Amino acid sequence: QVQLVESGGGLVQPGGSLRLSCAASGRLLSINNMNWYRQAPGKQRELVALITRGGSTNYADSVKGRFTISRDNAKNTVYLQMNSLNAEDTAVYYCNVHIFTTSYWGQGTQVTVSS
């Protein structure tokens, strides 16, 4: 079975930081790319960051320089460190993995950036 469980979302002021966690089942992190997506109201789901099996990372232009994706294979957890948050970062954030032709998603965690 494949399970992804996000946590760490919440309310933060502009300029603040949050660290999201995604707990993954089994050995997913060691053999698959892991992704963070987000979906803001009225917008399509957007790929925010990814980390490959080998540790390479890539980011959406909108978050580059502010967000950092990382993984801890021993803990079966992928993280998204989010700094310098602004209102445009408000969204539901989802952990995701592709296995063959199937995409698996966590339940999402809400991030709200507001004064």
GROMACS .gro file of C-alpha atoms in nm:
model
  115
    1GLN     CA    1   0.000   0.000   0.000
    2VAL     CA    2   0.106   0.356  -0.067
    3GLN     CA    3   0.034   0.617   0.196
    4LEU     CA    4   0.134   0.981   0.210
    5VAL     CA    5   0.046   1.197   0.508
    6GLU     CA    6   0.121   1.569   0.511
    7SER     CA    7   0.152   1.780   0.820
    8GLY     CA    8   0.289   2.114   0.931
    9GLY     CA    9   0.051   2.354   0.764
   10GLY     CA   10  -0.115   2.638   0.943
   11LEU     CA   11  -0.152   3.012   0.967
   12VAL     CA   12   0.158   3.225   0.931
   13GLN     CA   13   0.221   3.595   0.889
   14PRO     CA   14   0.377   3.735   0.572
   15GLY     CA   15   0.752   3.694   0.586
   16GLY     CA   16   0.723   3.397   0.815
   17SER     CA   17   0.823   3.036   0.771
   18LEU     CA   18   0.668   2.692   0.785
   19ARG     CA   19   0.809   2.346   0.750
   20LEU     CA   20   0.584   2.087   0.590
   21SER     CA   21   0.638   1.717   0.635
   22CYS     CA   22   0.521   1.423   0.429
   23ALA     CA   23   0.542   1.083   0.589
   24ALA     CA   24   0.562   0.814   0.323
   25SER     CA   25   0.506   0.443   0.346
   26GLY     CA   26   0.768   0.179   0.286
   27ARG     CA   27   1.075   0.267   0.083
   28LEU     CA   28   0.913   0.524  -0.143
   29LEU     CA   29   1.165   0.796  -0.074
   30SER     CA   30   1.465   0.584  -0.161
   31ILE     CA   31   1.337   0.460  -0.497
   32ASN     CA   32   1.112   0.738  -0.628
   33ASN     CA   33   1.105   1.105  -0.699
   34MET     CA   34   0.895   1.293  -0.446
   35ASN     CA   35   0.698   1.605  -0.526
   36TRP     CA   36   0.523   1.888  -0.351
   37TYR     CA   37   0.224   2.042  -0.525
   38ARG     CA   38  -0.006   2.317  -0.416
   39GLN     CA   39  -0.348   2.433  -0.520
   40ALA     CA   40  -0.472   2.781  -0.447
   41PRO     CA   41  -0.836   2.883  -0.476
   42GLY     CA   42  -0.940   2.918  -0.839
   43LYS     CA   43  -0.610   2.786  -0.971
   44GLN     CA   44  -0.483   2.460  -1.110
   45ARG     CA   45  -0.266   2.238  -0.901
   46GLU     CA   46   0.093   2.354  -0.938
   47LEU     CA   47   0.415   2.162  -0.901
   48VAL     CA   48   0.613   2.350  -0.638
   49ALA     CA   49   0.919   2.136  -0.584
   50LEU     CA   50   1.058   1.792  -0.651
   51ILE     CA   51   1.346   1.586  -0.530
   52THR     CA   52   1.485   1.291  -0.721
   53ARG     CA   53   1.606   0.961  -0.592
   54GLY     CA   54   1.958   1.096  -0.627
   55GLY     CA   55   1.882   1.415  -0.439
   56SER     CA   56   1.855   1.662  -0.725
   57THR     CA   57   1.593   1.929  -0.674
   58ASN     CA   58   1.384   2.158  -0.888
   59TYR     CA   59   1.149   2.441  -0.801
   60ALA     CA   60   0.878   2.649  -0.953
   61ASP     CA   61   0.997   2.999  -1.036
   62SER     CA   62   0.749   3.142  -0.790
   63VAL     CA   63   0.917   2.972  -0.495
   64LYS     CA   64   1.278   2.944  -0.607
   65GLY     CA   65   1.511   3.083  -0.347
   66ARG     CA   66   1.247   3.071  -0.075
   67PHE     CA   67   1.150   2.704  -0.054
   68THR     CA   68   1.373   2.404   0.003
   69ILE     CA   69   1.272   2.043  -0.049
   70SER     CA   70   1.464   1.773   0.132
   71ARG     CA   71   1.427   1.412   0.232
   72ASP     CA   72   1.523   1.191   0.521
   73ASN     CA   73   1.514   0.837   0.391
   74ALA     CA   74   1.568   0.686   0.735
   75LYS     CA   75   1.252   0.856   0.856
   76ASN     CA   76   1.061   0.800   0.530
   77THR     CA   77   0.984   1.169   0.526
   78VAL     CA   78   1.011   1.447   0.272
   79TYR     CA   79   1.010   1.808   0.385
   80LEU     CA   80   0.931   2.144   0.237
   81GLN     CA   81   1.090   2.433   0.419
   82MET     CA   82   0.907   2.751   0.324
   83ASN     CA   83   1.060   3.088   0.404
   84SER     CA   84   0.965   3.445   0.324
   85LEU     CA   85   0.605   3.345   0.280
   86ASN     CA   86   0.360   3.580   0.117
   87ALA     CA   87  -0.012   3.576   0.053
   88GLU     CA   88   0.035   3.414  -0.288
   89ASP     CA   89   0.169   3.106  -0.112
   90THR     CA   90  -0.169   3.043   0.046
   91ALA     CA   91  -0.285   2.704  -0.080
   92VAL     CA   92  -0.341   2.345   0.008
   93TYR     CA   93  -0.009   2.168  -0.021
   94TYR     CA   94   0.006   1.806  -0.134
   95CYS     CA   95   0.276   1.545  -0.125
   96ASN     CA   96   0.288   1.333  -0.439
   97VAL     CA   97   0.468   1.037  -0.590
   98HIS     CA   98   0.440   0.876  -0.932
   99ILE     CA   99   0.475   0.500  -0.949
  100PHE     CA  100   0.460   0.378  -1.306
  101THR     CA  101   0.141   0.533  -1.445
  102THR     CA  102  -0.026   0.595  -1.110
  103SER     CA  103  -0.005   0.911  -0.904
  104TYR     CA  104  -0.049   0.895  -0.529
  105TRP     CA  105  -0.147   1.191  -0.317
  106GLY     CA  106  -0.166   1.279   0.046
  107GLN     CA  107  -0.471   1.443   0.196
  108GLY     CA  108  -0.315   1.788   0.179
  109THR     CA  109  -0.229   2.043   0.443
  110GLN     CA  110  -0.357   2.398   0.442
  111VAL     CA  111  -0.110   2.686   0.442
  112THR     CA  112  -0.256   3.029   0.500
  113VAL     CA  113  -0.038   3.338   0.487
  114SER     CA  114  -0.218   3.634   0.634
  115SER     CA  115  -0.180   3.923   0.872
   0.00000   0.00000   0.00000
